[in-house]
Short mmCIF file of C-alpha atoms in Angstrom, two decimals:
data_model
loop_
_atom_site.label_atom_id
_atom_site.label_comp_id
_atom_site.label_asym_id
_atom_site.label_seq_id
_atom_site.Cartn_x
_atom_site.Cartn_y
_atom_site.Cartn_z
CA UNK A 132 30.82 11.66 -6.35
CA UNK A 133 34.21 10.85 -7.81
CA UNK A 134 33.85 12.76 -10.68
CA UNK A 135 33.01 16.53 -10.88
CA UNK A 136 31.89 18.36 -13.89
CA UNK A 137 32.77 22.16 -14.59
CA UNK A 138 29.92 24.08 -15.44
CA UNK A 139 29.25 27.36 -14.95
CA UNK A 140 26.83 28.63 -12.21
CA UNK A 141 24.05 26.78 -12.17
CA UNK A 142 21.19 28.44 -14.63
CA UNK A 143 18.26 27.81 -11.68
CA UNK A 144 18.71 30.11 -8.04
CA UNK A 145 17.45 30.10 -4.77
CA UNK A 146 15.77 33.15 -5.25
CA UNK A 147 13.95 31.39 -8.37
CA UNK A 148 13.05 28.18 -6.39
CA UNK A 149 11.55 30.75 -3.50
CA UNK A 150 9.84 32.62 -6.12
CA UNK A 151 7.97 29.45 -7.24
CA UNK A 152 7.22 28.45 -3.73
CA UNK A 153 5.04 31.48 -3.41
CA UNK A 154 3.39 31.02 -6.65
CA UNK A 155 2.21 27.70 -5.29
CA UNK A 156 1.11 28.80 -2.42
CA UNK A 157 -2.53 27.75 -2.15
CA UNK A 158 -1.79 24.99 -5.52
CA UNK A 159 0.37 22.35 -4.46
CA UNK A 160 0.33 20.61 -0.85
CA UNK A 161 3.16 21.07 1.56
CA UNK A 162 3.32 17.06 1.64
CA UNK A 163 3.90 15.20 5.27
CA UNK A 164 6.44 14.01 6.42
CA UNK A 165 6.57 10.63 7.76
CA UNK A 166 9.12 8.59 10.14
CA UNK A 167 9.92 4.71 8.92
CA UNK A 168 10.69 2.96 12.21
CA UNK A 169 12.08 -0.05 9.71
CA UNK A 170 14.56 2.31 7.66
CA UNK A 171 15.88 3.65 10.86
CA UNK A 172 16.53 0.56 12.63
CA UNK A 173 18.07 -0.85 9.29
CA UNK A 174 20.27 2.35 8.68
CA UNK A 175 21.34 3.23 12.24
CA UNK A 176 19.86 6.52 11.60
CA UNK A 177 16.19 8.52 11.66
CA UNK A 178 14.81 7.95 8.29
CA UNK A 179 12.44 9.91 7.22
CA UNK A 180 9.75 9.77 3.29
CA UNK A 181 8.55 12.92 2.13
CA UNK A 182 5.31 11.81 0.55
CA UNK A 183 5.10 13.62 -2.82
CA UNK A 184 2.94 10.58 -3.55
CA UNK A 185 -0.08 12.23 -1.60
CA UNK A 186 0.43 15.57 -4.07
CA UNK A 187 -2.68 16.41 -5.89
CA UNK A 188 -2.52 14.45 -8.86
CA UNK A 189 -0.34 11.92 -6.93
CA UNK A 190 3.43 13.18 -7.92
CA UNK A 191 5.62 16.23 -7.57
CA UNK A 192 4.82 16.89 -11.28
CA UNK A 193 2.08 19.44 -10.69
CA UNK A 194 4.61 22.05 -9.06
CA UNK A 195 6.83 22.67 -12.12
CA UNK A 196 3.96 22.40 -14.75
CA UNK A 197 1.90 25.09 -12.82
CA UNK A 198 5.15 27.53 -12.58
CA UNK A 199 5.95 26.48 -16.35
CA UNK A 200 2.31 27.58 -17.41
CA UNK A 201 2.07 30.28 -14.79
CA UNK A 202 4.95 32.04 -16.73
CA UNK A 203 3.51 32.45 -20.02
CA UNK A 204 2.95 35.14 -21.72
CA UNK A 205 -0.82 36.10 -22.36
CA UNK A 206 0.09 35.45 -26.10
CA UNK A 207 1.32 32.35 -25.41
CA UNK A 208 -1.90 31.30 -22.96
CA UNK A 209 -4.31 31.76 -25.74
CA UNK A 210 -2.48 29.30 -27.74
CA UNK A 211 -2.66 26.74 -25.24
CA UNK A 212 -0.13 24.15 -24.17
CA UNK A 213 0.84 20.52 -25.48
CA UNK A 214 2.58 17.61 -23.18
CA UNK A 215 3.77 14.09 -24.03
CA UNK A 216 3.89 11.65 -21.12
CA UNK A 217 3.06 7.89 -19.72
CA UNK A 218 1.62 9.19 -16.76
CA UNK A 219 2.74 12.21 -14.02
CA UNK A 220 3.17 15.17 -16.17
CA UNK A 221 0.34 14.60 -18.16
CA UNK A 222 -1.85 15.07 -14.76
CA UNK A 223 0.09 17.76 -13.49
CA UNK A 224 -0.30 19.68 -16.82
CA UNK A 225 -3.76 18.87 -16.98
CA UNK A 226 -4.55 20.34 -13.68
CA UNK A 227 -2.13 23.12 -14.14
CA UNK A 228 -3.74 24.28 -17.05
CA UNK A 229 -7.31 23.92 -16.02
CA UNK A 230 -6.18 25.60 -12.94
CA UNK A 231 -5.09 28.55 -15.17
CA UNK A 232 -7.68 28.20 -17.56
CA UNK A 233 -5.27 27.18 -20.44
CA UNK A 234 -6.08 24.84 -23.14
CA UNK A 235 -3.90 21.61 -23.07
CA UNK A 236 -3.50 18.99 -25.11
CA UNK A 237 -1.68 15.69 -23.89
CA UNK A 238 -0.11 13.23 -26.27
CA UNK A 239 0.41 9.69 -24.12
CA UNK A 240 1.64 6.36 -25.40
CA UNK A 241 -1.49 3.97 -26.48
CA UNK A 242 -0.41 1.45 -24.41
CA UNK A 243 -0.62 4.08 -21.38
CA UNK A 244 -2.84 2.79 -18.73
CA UNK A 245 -6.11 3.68 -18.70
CA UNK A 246 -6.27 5.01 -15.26
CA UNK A 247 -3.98 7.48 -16.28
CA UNK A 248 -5.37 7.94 -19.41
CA UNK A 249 -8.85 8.26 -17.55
CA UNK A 250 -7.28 10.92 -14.84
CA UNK A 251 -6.05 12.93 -17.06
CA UNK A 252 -9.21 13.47 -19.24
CA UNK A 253 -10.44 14.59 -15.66
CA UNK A 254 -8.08 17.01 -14.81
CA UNK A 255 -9.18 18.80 -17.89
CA UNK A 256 -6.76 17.75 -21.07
CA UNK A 257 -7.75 16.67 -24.32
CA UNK A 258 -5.64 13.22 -24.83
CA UNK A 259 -4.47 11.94 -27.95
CA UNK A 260 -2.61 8.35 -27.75
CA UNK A 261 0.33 8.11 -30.24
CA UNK A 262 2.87 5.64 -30.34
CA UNK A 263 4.05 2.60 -28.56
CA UNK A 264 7.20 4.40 -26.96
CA UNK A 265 7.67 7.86 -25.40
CA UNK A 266 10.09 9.15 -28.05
CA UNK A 267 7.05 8.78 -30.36
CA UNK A 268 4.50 10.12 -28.28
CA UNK A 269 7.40 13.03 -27.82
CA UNK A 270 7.62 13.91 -31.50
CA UNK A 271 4.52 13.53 -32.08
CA UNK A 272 3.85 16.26 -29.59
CA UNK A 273 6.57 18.20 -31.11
CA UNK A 274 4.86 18.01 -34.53
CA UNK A 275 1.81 19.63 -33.08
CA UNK A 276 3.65 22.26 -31.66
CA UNK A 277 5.32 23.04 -34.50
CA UNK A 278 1.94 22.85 -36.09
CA UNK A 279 -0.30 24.87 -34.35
CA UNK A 280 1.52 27.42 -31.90
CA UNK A 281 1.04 25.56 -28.72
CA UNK A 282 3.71 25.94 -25.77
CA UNK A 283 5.39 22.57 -25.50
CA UNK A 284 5.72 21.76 -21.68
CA UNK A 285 9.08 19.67 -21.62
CA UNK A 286 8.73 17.23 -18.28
CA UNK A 287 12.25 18.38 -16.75
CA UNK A 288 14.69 20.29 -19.34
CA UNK A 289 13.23 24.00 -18.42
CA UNK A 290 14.00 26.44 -16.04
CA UNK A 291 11.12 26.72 -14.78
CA UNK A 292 10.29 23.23 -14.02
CA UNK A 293 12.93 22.97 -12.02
CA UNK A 294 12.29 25.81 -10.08
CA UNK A 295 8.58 24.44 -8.99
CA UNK A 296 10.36 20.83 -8.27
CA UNK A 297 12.60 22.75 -5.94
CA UNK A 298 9.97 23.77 -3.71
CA UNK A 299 10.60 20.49 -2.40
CA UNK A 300 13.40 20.96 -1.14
CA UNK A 301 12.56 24.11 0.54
CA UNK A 302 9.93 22.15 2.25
CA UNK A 303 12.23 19.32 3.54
CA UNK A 304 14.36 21.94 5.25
CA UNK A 305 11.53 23.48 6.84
CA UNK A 306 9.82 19.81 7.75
CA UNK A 307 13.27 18.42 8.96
CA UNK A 308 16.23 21.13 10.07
CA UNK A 309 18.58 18.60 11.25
CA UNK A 310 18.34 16.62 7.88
CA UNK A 311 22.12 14.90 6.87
CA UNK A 312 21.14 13.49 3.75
CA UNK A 313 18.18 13.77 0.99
CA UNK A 314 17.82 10.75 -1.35
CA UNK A 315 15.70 11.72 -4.66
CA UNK A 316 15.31 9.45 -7.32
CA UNK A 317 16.56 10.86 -10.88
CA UNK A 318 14.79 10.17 -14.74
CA UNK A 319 15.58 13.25 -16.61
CA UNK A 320 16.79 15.09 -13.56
CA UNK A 321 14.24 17.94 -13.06
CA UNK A 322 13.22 17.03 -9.21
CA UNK A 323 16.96 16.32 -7.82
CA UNK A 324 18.19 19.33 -9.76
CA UNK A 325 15.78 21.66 -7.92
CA UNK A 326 15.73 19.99 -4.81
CA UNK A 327 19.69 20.08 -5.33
CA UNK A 328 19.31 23.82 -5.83
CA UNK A 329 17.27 24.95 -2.75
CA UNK A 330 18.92 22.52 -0.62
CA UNK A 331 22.64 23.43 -1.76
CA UNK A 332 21.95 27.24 -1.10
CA UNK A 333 21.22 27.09 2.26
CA UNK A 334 22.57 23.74 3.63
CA UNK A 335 25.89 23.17 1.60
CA UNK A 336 26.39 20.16 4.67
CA UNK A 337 23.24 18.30 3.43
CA UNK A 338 24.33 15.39 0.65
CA UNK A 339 22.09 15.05 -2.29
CA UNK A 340 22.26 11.94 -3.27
CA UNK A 341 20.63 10.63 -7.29
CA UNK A 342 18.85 7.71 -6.95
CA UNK A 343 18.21 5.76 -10.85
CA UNK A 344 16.91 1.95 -11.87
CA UNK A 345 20.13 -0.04 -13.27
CA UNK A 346 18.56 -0.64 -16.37
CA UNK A 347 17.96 3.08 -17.25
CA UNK A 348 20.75 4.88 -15.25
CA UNK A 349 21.79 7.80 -18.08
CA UNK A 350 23.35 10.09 -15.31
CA UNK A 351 26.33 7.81 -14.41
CA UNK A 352 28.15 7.42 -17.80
CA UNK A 353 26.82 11.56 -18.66
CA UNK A 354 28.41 12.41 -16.09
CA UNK A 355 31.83 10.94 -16.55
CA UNK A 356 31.59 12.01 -19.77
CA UNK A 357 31.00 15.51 -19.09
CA UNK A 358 28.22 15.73 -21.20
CA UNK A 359 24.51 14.11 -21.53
CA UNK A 360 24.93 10.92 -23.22
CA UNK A 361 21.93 9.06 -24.45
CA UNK A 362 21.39 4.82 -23.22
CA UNK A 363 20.00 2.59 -25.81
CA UNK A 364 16.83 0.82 -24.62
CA UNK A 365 16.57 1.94 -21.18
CA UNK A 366 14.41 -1.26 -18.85
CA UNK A 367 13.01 -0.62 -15.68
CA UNK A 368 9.55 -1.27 -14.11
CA UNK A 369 10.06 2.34 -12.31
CA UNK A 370 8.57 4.08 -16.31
CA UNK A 371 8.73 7.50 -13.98
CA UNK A 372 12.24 7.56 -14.03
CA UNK A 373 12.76 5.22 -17.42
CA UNK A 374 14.41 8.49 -19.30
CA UNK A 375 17.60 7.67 -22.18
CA UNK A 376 19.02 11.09 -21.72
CA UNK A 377 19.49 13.48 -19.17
CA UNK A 378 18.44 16.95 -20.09
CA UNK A 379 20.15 19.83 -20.47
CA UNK A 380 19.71 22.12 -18.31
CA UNK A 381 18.96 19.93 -14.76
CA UNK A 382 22.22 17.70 -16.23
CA UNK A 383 24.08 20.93 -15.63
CA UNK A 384 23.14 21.69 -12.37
CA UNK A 385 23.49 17.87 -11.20
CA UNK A 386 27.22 18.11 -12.31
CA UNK A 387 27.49 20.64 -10.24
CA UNK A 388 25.71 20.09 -6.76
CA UNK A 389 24.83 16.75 -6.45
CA UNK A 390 27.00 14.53 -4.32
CA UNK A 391 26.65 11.17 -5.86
CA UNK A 392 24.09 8.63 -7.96
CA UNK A 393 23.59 5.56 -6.88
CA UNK A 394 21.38 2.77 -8.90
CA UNK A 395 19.03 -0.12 -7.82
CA UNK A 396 17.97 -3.34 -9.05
CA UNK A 397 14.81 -4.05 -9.71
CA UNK A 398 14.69 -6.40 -6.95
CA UNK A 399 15.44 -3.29 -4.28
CA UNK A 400 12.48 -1.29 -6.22
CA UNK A 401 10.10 -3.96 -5.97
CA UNK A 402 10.80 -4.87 -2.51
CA UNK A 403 10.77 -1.11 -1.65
CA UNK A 404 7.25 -1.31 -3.02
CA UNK A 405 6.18 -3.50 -0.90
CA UNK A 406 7.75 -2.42 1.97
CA UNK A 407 6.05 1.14 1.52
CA UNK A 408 2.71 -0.90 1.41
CA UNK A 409 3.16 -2.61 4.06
CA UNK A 410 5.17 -0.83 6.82
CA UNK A 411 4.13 2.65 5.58
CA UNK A 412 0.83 1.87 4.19
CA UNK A 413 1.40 4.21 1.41
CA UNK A 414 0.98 2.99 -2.03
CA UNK A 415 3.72 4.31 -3.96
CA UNK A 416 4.67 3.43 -7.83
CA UNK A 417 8.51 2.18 -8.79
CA UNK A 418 9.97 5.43 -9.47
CA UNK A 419 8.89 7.09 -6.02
CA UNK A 420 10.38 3.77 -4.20
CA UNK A 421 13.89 3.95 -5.39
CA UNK A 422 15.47 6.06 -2.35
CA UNK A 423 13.68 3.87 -0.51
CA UNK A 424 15.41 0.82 -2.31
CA UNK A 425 18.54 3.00 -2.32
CA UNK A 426 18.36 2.74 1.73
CA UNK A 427 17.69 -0.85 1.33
CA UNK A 428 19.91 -2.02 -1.30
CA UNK A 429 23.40 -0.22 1.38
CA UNK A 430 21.85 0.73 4.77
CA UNK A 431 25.28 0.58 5.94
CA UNK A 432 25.89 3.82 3.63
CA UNK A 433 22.98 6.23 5.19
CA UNK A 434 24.09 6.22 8.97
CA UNK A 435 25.75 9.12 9.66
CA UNK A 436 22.54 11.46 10.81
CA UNK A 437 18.71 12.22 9.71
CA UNK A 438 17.69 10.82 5.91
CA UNK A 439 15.03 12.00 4.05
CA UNK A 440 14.04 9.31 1.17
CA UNK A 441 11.93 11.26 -1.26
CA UNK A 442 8.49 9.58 -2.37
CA UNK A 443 7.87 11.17 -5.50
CA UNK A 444 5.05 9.68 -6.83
CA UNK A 445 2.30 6.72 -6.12
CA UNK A 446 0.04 6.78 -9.65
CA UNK A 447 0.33 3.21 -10.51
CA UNK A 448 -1.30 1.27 -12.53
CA UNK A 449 -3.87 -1.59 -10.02
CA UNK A 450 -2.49 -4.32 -12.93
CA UNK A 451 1.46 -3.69 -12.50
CA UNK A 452 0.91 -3.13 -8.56
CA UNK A 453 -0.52 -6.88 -8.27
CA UNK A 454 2.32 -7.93 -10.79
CA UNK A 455 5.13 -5.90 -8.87
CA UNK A 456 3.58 -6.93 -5.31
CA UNK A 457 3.59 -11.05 -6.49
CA UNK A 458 7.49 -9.84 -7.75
CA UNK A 459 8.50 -8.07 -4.41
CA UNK A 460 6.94 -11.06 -2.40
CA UNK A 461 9.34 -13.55 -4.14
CA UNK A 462 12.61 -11.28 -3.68
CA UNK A 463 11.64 -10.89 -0.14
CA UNK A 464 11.71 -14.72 -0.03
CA UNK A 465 7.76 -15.00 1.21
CA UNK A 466 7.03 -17.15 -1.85
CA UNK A 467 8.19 -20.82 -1.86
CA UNK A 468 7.97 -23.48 -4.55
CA UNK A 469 8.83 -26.97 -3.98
CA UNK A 470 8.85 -30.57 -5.98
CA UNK A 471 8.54 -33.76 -3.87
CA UNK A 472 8.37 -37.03 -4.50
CA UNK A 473 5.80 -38.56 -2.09
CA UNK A 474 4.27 -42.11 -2.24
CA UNK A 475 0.94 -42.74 -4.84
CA UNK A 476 -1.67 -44.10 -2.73
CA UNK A 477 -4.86 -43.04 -0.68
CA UNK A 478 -4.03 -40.13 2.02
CA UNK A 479 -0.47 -39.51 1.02
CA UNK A 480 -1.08 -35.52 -0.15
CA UNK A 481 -3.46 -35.03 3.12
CA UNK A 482 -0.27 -35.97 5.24
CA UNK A 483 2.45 -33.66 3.41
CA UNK A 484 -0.46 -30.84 3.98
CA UNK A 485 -0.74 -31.87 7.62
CA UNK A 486 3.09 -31.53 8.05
CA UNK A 487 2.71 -27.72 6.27
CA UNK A 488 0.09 -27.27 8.81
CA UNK A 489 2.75 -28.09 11.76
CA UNK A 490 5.13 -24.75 10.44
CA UNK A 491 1.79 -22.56 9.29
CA UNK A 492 2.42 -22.16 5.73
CA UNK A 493 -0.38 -21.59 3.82
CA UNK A 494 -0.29 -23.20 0.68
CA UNK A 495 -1.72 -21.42 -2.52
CA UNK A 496 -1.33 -24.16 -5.45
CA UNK A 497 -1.02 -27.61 -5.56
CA UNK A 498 -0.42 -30.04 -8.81
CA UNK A 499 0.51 -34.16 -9.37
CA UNK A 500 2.57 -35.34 -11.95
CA UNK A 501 2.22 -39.15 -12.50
CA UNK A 502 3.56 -39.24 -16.14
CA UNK A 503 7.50 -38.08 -15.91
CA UNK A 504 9.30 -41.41 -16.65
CA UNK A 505 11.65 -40.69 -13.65
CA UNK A 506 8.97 -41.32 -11.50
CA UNK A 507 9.01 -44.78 -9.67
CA UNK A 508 5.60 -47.16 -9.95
CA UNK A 509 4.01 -46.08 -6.55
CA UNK A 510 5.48 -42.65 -6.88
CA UNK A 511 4.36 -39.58 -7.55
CA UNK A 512 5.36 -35.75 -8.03
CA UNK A 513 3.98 -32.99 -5.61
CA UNK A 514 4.38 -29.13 -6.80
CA UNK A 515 3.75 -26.80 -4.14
CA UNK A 516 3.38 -22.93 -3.96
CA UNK A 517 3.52 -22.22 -0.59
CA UNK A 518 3.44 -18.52 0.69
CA UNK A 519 5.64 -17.73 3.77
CA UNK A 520 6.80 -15.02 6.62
CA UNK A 521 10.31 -14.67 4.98
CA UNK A 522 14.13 -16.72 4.10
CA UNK A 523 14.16 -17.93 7.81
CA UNK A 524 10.71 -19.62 7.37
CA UNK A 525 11.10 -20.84 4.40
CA UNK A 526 14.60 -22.90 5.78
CA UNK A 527 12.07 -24.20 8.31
CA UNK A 528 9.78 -25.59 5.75
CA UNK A 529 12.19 -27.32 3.63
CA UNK A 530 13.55 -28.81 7.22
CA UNK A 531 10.59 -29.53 8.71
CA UNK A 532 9.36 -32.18 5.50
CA UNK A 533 13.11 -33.90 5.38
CA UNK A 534 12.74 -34.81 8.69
CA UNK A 535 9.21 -35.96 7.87
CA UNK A 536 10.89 -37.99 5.23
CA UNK A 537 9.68 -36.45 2.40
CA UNK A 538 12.06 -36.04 -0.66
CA UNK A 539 12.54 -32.19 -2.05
CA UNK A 540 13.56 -32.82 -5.73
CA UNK A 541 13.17 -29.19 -6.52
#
């Protein structure tokens, strides 16, 4: 980064991170590890996704919840545990806790979807929906804390959090020695501070590199700051990383070890989506796909040896993946919509459909207009939605009708 903040040593250690790793022995997967043939011809370099997004309860959440709970006190067991989240940490506290026979409650937006709502009932939590935005499902949770006794599990600002999201890190350099880089996307900065932490201590040549959405990116400005500073109305479709301050104690450690933060558009997540789908065949949700739109977004940046892209979670809602995957398709330029003027009389749209037919693109909607007064006598308006293989084919298309004589108006 250009900036460095001084901080004192960093409140999380190896010999914490290591600590957790054993704890989870036999609780969380040691994830695979999976070469992308695409990022590494793009980059110049071996690219490689660690798959946190086939953890059980489909993100890296589950390894800092279960050291959180792990560490209570048998005091602080018996008065059971209380979570606010959208989505990942309510599953991994769920299962934690069932796994360590605590009771937990989980406070979740009620917009959440149900899915998640569903998944987490499953894993064992009693859910309460509260609020139409995380900060009130938060104090709400808060409130019920305060209330009743129960440990409040914070999603990233604890020590011990980040010491189970380290493990991560520990894994990478087992899974990949030669690794030059490790891109990690960043919300409220528990899994890049621990992954910072393991990876730091015993590879100080490996770059860490922050990956947030542009619309929620709290880490830049913090950081030149010195301090966490809070965004106002932070917009992304990546909600896993969609966090309006950076917390305390991973913000610490980030000014310290990590090497830089980059942020995406949410053209590069949702393309990154659908790349994972398709090339990978791994479903991943927004927040898990932004170091792989990092590597898409400046391949040019990533070639100077091995890359591990960090998939940190694939819980997505079926609704928002069919909305994301319609969104990717159009960035990625496989969606085309034209407006022609063609001639109004018996045969004219079978003959523009024949031409289509001549560059195979499949056509998905079709609508006249006869009405718009700009419209000559015998003339009228053709709207097509046309799905294609990509910018270059799309060029053809639009060439292929002008030299057919057809009019593109639109």
């Amino acid at each position: 980064m250009n900036y460095r903040v001084p901080q004192p040593v960093p409140q999380v250690i190896l010999d914490d991170v290591r600590g957790a790793q054993k704890m989870l022995s036999g609780v969380s997967r040691v994830t695979a590890m999976e070469g992308s043939r695409h990022l590494s011809a793009l980059t110049g370099s071996p690219v490689y996704l660690k798959c946190e997004n086939l953890q059980r309860t489909g993100s890296f959440k589950l390894r800092g919840a279960y050291v959180r709970i792990a560490g209570l006190r048998p005091e602080q067991r018996a008065a059971g545990v209380v979570a606010a989240s959208a989505g990942n940490h309510a599953q991994g506290v769920a299962l934690a806790s069932s796994l360590l026979g605590v009771r937990s409650t989980v406070f979740m937006p009620v917009g959440a979807p149900l899915p998640k709502v569903a998944a987490t009932e499953e894993y064992g939590a009693e859910v309460r929906l509260y609020g139409q935005v995380v900060d009130e499902t938060l104090a709400a949770a808060q409130e019920y804390a305060d209330r009743t006794g129960a440990v409040f599990i914070h999603p990233f600002d604890h020590h011990d959090i980040i010491a189970g999201q380290g493990t991560v890190g520990l894994e990478i350099l087992e899974q990949c020695p030669e690794v030059r880089t490790i891109l990690v996307g960043i919300g409220g900065g528990g899994l890049a501070a621990g992954v910072a932490v393991a990876v730091k201590a015993l590879r100080p040549d490996v770059k860490v590199i922050g990956v947030q959405a542009a619309g929620a990116a709290a880490y830049p400005p913090s950081l030149r700051a010195g301090h966490p500073v809070s965004i106002d109305n932070p917009t992304t479709m990546a909600d896993g990383i969609k966090v309006g301050r950076p917390g305390d104690v991973p913000f610490a450690i980030i000014g310290e070890l990590l090497d830089d933060v980059r942020t995406v558009s949410e053209d590069a997540l949702s393309s990154a989506l659908l790349l994972c789908l398709e090339r990978a065949k791994l479903v991943v949700e927004p927040a898990g796909c932004s170091p792989v739109a990092a590597l898409l977004s400046e391949p040019e940046r990533y070639g100077g040896g091995p890359v591990v892209a960090v998939l940190s979670g694939g819980n997505i809602d079926p609704l928002l993946l069919q909305r994301i995957l319609q969104f990717g398709m159009a960035a990625a330029g496989r969606y085309l919509s034209l407006r022609l003027r063609v001639s109004d009389r018996p045969g004219a749209l079978a003959g523009l459909l024949g031409v289509l037919t001549t560059v195979d693109a499949n056509v998905l909607d079709v609508s006249h207009v006869r009405t718009d007064p700009r419209l000559g006598l015998t003339e009228v308006e053709v709207e097509l939605h046309l799905e294609t293989k990509g910018p270059e084919h799309c060029t053809q298309v639009a060439r292929t009708l002008h030299g057919a004589g057809y009019t593109v108006v639109g």
